Coordinates of C-alpha atoms and ligand atoms in Angstrom, one line a residue:
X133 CA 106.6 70.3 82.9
X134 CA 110.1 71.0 83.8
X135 CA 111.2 74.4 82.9
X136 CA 114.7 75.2 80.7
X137 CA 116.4 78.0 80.3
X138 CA 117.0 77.0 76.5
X139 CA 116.0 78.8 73.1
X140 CA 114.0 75.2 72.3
X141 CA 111.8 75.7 75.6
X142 CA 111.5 79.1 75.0
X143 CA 110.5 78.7 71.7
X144 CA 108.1 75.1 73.0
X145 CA 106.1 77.7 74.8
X146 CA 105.6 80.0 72.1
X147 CA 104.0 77.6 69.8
X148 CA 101.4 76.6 73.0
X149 CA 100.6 80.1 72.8
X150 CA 96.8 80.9 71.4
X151 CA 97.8 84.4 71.7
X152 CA 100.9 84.5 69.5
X153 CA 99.7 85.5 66.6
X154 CA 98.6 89.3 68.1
X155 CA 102.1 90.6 68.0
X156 CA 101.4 91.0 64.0
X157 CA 99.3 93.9 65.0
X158 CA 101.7 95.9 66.1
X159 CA 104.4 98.2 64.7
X160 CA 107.9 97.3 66.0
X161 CA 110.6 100.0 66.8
X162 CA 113.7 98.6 64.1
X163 CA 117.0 98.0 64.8
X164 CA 119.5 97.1 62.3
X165 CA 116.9 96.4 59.6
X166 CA 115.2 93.9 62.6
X167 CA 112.1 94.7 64.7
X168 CA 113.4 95.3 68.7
X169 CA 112.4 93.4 71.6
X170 CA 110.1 96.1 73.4
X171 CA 110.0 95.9 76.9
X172 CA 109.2 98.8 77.6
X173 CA 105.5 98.8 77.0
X174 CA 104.9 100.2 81.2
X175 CA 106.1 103.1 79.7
X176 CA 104.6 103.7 75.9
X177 CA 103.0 101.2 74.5
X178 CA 103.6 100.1 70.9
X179 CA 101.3 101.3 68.0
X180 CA 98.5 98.6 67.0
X181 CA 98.7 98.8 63.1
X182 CA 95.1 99.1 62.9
X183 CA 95.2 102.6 64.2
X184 CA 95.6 104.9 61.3
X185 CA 92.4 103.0 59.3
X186 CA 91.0 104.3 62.8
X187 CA 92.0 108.1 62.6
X188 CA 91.8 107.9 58.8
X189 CA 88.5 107.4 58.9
X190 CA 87.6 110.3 61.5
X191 CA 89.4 112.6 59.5
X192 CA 87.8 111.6 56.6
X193 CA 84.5 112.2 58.4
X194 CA 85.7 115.1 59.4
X195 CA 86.8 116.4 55.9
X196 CA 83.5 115.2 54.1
X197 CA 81.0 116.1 56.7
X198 CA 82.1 119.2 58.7
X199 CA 80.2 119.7 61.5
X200 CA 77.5 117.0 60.7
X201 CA 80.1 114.5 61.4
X202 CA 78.7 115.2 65.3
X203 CA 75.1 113.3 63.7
X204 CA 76.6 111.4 60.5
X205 CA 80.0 110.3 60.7
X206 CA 80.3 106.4 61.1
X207 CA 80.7 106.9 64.7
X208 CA 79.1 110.6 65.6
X209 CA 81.4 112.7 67.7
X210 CA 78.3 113.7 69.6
X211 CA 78.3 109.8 71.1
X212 CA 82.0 108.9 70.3
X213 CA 82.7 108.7 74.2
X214 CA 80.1 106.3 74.7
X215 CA 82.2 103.4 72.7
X216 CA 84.7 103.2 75.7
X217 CA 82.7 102.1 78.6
X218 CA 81.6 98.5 78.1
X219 CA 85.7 98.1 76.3
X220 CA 87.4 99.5 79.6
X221 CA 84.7 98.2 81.9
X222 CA 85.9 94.7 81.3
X223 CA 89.6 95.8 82.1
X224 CA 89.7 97.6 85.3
X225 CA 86.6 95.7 86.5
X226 CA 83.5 98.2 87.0
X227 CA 79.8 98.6 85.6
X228 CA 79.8 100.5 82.2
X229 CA 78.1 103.6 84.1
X230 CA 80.9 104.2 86.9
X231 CA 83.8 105.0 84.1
X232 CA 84.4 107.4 81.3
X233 CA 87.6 108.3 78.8
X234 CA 88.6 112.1 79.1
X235 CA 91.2 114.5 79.5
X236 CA 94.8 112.9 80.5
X237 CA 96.0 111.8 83.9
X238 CA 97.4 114.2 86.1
X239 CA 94.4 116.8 85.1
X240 CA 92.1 114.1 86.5
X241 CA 93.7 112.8 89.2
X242 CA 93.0 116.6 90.3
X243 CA 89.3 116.4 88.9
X244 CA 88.5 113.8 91.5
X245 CA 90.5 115.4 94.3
X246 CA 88.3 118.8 93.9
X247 CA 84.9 115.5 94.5
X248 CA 86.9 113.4 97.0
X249 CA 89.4 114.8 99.0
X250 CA 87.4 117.6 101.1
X251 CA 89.5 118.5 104.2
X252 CA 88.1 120.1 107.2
X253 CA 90.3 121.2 110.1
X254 CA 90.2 118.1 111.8
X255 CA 90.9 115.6 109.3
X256 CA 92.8 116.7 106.2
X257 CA 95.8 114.2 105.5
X258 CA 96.4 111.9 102.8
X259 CA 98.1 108.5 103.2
X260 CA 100.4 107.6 99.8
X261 CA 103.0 105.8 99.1
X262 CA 106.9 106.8 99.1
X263 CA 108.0 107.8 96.3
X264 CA 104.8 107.9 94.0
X265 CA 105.3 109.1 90.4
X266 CA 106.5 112.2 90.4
X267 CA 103.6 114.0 88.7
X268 CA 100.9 112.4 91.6
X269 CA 103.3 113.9 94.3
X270 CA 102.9 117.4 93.0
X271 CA 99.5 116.9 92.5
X272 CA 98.7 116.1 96.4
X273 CA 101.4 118.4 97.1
X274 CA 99.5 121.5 95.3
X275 CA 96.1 120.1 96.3
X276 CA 97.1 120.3 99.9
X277 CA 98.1 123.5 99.5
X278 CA 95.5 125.4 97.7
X279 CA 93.4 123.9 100.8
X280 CA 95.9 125.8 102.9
X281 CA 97.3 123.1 104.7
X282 CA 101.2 122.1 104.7
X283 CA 102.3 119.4 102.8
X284 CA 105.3 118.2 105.0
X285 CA 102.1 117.5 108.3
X286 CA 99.5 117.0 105.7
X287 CA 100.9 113.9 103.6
X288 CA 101.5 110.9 105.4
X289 CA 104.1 108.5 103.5
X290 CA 104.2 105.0 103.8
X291 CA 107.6 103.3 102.8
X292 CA 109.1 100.0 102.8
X293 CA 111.1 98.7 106.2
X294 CA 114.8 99.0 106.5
X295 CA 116.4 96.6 103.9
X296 CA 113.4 96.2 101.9
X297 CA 112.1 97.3 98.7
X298 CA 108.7 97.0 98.8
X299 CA 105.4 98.3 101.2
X300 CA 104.1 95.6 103.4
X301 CA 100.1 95.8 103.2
X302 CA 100.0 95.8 107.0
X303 CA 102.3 99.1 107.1
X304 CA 99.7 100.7 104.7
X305 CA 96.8 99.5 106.5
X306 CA 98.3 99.9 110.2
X307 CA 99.0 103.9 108.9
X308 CA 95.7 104.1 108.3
X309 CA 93.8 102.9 111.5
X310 CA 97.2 104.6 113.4
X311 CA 95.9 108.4 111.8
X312 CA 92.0 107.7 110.7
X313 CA 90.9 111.2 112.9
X314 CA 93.0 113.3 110.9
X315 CA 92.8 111.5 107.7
X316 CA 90.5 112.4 104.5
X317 CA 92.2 110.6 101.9
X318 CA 93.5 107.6 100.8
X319 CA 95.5 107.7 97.7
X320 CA 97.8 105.1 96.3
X321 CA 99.2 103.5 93.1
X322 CA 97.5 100.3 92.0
X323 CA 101.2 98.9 90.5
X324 CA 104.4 101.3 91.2
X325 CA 105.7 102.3 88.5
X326 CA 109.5 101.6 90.0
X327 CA 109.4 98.6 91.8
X328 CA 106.5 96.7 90.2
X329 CA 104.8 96.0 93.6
X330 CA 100.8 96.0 92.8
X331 CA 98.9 96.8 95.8
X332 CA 96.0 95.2 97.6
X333 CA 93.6 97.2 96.4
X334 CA 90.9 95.8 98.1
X335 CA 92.5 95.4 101.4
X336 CA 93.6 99.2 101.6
X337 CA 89.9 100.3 100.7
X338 CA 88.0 98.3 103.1
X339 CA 90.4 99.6 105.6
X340 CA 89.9 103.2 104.6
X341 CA 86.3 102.5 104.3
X342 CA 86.4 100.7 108.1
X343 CA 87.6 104.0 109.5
X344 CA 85.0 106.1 106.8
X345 CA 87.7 107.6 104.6
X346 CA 87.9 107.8 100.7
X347 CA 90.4 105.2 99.2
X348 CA 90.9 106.1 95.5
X349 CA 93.9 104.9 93.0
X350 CA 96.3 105.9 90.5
X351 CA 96.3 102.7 87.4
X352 CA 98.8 104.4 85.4
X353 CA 101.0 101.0 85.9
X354 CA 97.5 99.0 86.3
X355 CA 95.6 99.7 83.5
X356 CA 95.8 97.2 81.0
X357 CA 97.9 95.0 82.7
X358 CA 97.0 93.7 86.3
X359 CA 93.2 91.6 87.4
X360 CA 91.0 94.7 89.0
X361 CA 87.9 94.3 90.4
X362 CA 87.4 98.1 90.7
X363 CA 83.3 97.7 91.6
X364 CA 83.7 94.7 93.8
X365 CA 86.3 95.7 95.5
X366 CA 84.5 99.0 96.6
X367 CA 86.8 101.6 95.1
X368 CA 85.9 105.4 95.4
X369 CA 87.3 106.6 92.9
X370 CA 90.4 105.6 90.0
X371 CA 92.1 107.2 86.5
X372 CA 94.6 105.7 84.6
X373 CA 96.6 106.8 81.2
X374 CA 95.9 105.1 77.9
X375 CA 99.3 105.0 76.8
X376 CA 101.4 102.6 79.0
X377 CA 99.8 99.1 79.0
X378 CA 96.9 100.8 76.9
X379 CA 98.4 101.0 73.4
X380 CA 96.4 104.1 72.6
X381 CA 99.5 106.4 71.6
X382 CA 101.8 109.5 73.5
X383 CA 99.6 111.9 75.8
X384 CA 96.6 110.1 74.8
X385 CA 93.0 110.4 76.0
X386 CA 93.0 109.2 79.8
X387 CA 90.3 106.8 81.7
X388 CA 88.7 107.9 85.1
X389 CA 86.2 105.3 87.1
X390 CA 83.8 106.9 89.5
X391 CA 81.9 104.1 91.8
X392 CA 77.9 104.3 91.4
X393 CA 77.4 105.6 94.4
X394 CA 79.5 108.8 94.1
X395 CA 78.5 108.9 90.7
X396 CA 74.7 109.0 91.6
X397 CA 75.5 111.9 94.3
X398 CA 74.7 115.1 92.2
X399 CA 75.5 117.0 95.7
X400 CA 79.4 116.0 95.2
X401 CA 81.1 119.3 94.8
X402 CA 83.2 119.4 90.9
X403 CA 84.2 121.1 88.6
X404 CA 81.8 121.3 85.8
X405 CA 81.7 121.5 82.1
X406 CA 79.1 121.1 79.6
X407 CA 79.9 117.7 78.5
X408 CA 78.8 116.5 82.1
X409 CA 75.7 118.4 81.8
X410 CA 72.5 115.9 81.6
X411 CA 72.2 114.8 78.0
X412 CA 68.4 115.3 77.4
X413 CA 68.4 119.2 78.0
X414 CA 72.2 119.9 77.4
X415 CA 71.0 121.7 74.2
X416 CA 68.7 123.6 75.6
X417 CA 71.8 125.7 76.8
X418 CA 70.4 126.8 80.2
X419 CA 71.9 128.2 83.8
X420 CA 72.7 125.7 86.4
X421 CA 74.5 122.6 86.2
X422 CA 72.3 119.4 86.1
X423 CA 75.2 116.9 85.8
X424 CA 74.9 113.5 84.2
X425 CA 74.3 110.5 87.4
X426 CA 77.2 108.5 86.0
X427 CA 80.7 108.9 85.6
X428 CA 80.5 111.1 82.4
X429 CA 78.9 113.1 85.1
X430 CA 82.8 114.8 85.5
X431 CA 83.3 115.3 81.7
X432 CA 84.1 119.0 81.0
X433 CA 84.9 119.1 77.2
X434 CA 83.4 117.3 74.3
X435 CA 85.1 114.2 73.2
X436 CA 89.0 114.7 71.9
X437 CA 88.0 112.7 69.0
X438 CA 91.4 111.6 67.1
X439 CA 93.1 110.5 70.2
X440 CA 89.7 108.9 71.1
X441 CA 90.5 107.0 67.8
X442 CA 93.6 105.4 68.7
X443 CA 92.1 104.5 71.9
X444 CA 89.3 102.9 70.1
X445 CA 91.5 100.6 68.3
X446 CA 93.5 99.7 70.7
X447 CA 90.4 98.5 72.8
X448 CA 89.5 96.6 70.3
X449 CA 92.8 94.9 70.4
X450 CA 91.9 94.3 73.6
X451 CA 88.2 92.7 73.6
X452 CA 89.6 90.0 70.4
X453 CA 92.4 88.9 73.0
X454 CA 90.0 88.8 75.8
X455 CA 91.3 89.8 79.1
X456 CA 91.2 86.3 81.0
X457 CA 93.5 85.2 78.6
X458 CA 95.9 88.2 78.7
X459 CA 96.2 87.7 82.5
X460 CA 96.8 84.2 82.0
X461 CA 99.9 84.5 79.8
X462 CA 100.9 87.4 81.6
X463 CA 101.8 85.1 84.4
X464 CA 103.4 82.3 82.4
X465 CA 105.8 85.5 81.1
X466 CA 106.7 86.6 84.2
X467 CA 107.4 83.5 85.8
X468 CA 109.5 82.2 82.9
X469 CA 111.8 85.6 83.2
X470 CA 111.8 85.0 87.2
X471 CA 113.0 81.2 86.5
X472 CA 115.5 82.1 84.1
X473 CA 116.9 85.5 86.1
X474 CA 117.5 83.3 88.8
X475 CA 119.1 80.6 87.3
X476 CA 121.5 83.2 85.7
X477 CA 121.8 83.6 89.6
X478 CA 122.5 80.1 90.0
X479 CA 124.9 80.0 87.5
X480 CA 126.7 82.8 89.1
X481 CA 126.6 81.1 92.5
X482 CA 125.7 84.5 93.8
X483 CA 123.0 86.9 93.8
X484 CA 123.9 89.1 91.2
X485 CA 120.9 89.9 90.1
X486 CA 118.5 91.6 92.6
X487 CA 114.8 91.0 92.0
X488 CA 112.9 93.8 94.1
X489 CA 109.3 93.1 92.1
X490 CA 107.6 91.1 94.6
X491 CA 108.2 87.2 93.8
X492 CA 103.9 86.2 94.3
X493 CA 102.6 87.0 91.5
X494 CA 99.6 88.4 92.6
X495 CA 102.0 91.2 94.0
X496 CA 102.7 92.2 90.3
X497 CA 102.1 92.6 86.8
X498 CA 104.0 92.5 83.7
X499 CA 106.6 94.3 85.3
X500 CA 110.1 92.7 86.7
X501 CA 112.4 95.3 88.4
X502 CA 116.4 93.9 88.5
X503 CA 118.8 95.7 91.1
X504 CA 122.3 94.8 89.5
X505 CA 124.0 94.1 92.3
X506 CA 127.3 94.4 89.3
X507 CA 127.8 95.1 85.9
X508 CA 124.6 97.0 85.6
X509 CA 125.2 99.5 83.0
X510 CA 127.3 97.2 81.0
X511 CA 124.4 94.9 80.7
X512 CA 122.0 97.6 80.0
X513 CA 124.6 99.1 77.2
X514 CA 124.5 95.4 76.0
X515 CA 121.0 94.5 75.9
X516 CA 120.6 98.2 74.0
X517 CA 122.9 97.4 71.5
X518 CA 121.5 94.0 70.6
X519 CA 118.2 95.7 70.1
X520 CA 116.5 95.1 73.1
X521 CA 114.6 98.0 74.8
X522 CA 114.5 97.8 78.5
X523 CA 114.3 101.0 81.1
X524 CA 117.3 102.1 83.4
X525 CA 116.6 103.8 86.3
X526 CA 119.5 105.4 88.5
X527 CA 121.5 104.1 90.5
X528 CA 121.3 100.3 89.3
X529 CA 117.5 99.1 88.4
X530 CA 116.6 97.9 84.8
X531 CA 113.1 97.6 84.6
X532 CA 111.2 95.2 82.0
X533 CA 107.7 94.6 81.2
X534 CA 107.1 91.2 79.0
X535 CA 103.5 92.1 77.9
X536 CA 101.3 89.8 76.9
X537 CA 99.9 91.3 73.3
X538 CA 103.4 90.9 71.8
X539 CA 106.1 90.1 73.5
X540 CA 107.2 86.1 73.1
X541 CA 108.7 83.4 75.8
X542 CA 111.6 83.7 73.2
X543 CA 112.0 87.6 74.0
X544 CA 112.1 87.0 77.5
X545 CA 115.3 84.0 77.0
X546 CA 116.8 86.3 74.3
X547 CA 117.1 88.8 77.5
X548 CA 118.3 86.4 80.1
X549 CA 120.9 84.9 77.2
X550 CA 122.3 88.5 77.1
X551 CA 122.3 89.2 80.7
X552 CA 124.1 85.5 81.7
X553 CA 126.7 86.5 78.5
X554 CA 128.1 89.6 80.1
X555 CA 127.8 88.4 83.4
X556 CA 130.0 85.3 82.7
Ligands
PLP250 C1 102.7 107.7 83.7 C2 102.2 108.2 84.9 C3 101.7 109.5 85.0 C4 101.8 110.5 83.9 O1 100.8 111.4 84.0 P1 100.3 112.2 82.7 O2 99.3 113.2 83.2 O3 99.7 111.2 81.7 O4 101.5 112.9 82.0 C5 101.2 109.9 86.2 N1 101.1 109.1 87.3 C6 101.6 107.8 87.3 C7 101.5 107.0 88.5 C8 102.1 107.4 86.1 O5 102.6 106.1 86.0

């Protein structure tokens, strides 16, 4: 099939789409009286429509029932937790037992440092990437520290080479081997929120694991968007947030995966709460923490049940799509907005446009990052004023995520007919 950068191709592809039809489940930010082009679901996802049946229905449980709803509502709070694992197993790639929905993100990336990063004199330091999200740097930062050790010869950073935008696997993997009898932790992002670049998961860990050191992730940018193969791939340790590729609503209820084998080890220091407490005797309210031998093993609090909700919904936005098939258009996306940026590029008969997301795409998700290499804020102003909500990140880098569950091939030429009209 030979690919155009035309409305009538974009719009060809559209109709081949089995999963066109989702994007009438969502709610669509409006400009001038018409619904946007969201592109910005890396950052906050859009609201499925079947979500307020979802938390209508708790809170009518909650209103009718009282505290019985724990036993009687339709879904008893007691259990309501226990919906989530064979939904989000299927997504990040893991046996139901080795992941559980709790808390939000940064509060359990530091949950599983208190289990998995356990410095000793001789090997305390934790390899990440350059410039990680913000909130993951303070949290090795202030884990570091409350071990006493000092962040600037504690964290190891690994950054791209002179001239380039994104980390080469064999810088992450040499950094390991290069420091592995000081190191105790490995702890990356599975897709960088900035540049797009999805790691090799698997490569990292089994070099981590090669030199017996934890390798555990951040999914924020992951989570509902990439292939993971958390179990297979041998992963210590992952959490992601519910609201980016997730659909499950601002600050909502966060996912944590926990492999069997740490799961299983009720030796693994934690911090503990009732809700991790073994289920058959946590009633009988008794000294000494027994916890749970799966990943609910780390839950502290019973189940945030209205964000839950949302979550729920969401999920089950999710299992109708089926993830194969997400993936699958996923890449025909992407690859139709790489064709048509670069033929804008083409057009130009120079590189004005900058693509720093890695061009394989199995080095990337939804997500395209664009360097402007001129006229960047004029065509971000432009692209805002036609209704089209992309992300603009200082100095020059619009970022866009196509996603699958309702974005169209026609959204995606809509942009690149925008970009190529301000450029020319
Ligand atoms: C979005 C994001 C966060 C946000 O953390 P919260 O605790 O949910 O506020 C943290 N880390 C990464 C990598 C993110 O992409």
């Amino acid at each position: 099939m030979n690919v155009e950068n035309t409305l009538a191709f974009a719009q060809q592809l559209d109709e081949q789409d089995e999963l066109r039809s989702f994007r009438e489940k969502f709610y669509f930010p409006q400009h001038e009286g018409r619904d946007c082009i969201y592109f910005t679901g890396n950052s906050l996802g859009l609201q499925p429509r079947n979500v307020q049946a979802y938390v209508q229905q708790e809170l009518n449980d909650w209103s009718n029932m009282g505290v019985e709803g724990h036993f009687t509502a339709k879904h008893p709070w007691l259990h309501y937790h226990e919906m989530f694992p064979s939904l989000l197993s299927k997504i990040v790639g893991c046996k139901e037992h080795e992941v559980v929905v709790m808390n939000s993100l940064t509060v359990n990336l530091h949950l599983l440092m208190v289990s998995f990063y356990r410095p000793t004199q001789k090997k305390y330091k934790i390899i990440c990437e350059e410039k990680a999200f913000p909130s993951d740097q303070y949290a090795i930062e202030s884990q570091v520290r409350y071990h006493g050790f000092d962040p600037k010869d504690a964290i190891i950073e690994v950054k791209p080479r002179p001239g380039e935008h994104t980390i080469r696997t064999e810088d992450i993997t040499d950094a390991i081997l290069l420091n592995k009898d000081e190191l105790a932790l490995v702890l990356f992002g599975g897709v960088n929120y900035y540049t797009g670049q999805f790691f090799d998961i698997q490569k990292i860990t089994a070099t981590a694991h090669e030199v017996d050191v934890i390798a555990g992730f951040d999914l924020a940018h992951a989570a509902g968007n990439v292939e993971l193969k958390l179990h297979d791939w041998e992963v210590d340790f992952a959490c992601w947030c519910s609201y980016k590729y997730l659909n499950s609503g601002p600050g909502g209820v966060a996912g944590v995966y926990i492999h069997e084998k740490h799961a299983k080890n009720k030796g693994l220091p934690r911090f503990a709460g009732w809700w991790g407490y073994t289920k058959e005797s946590r009633f009988k309210m008794e000294k000494g923490f027994v916890p749970i031998e799966t990943a609910e093993g780390w839950q502290l609090s019973n189940a945030p049940v209205l964000s839950m909700a949302a979550h729920k919904a969401s999920l089950d936005i999710f299992k109708e799509a089926g993830v194969e098939k997400l993936h699958a258009k996923r890449k025909r996306l992407t690859a139709f907005l790489h064709f048509i940026l670069n033929d804008i590029n083409a057009k130009q008969q120079k590189k004005i446009i900058n693509i720093i997301t890695p061009d394989n795409e199995n080095e990337r998700g939804c997500q395209i990052s664009i360097l402007m290499e001129a006229k960047g804020k004029e065509v971000f102003n432009a692209l805002t004023k036609k209704g089209i909500v992309a992300d603009w990140r200082e100095p020059n880098v619009i970022r866009v995520a196509p996603v699958p569950l309702y974005n169209t091939f026609e959204d995606v030429w809509k942009f690149g007919s925008i970009i190529q009209s301000i450029l020319a």
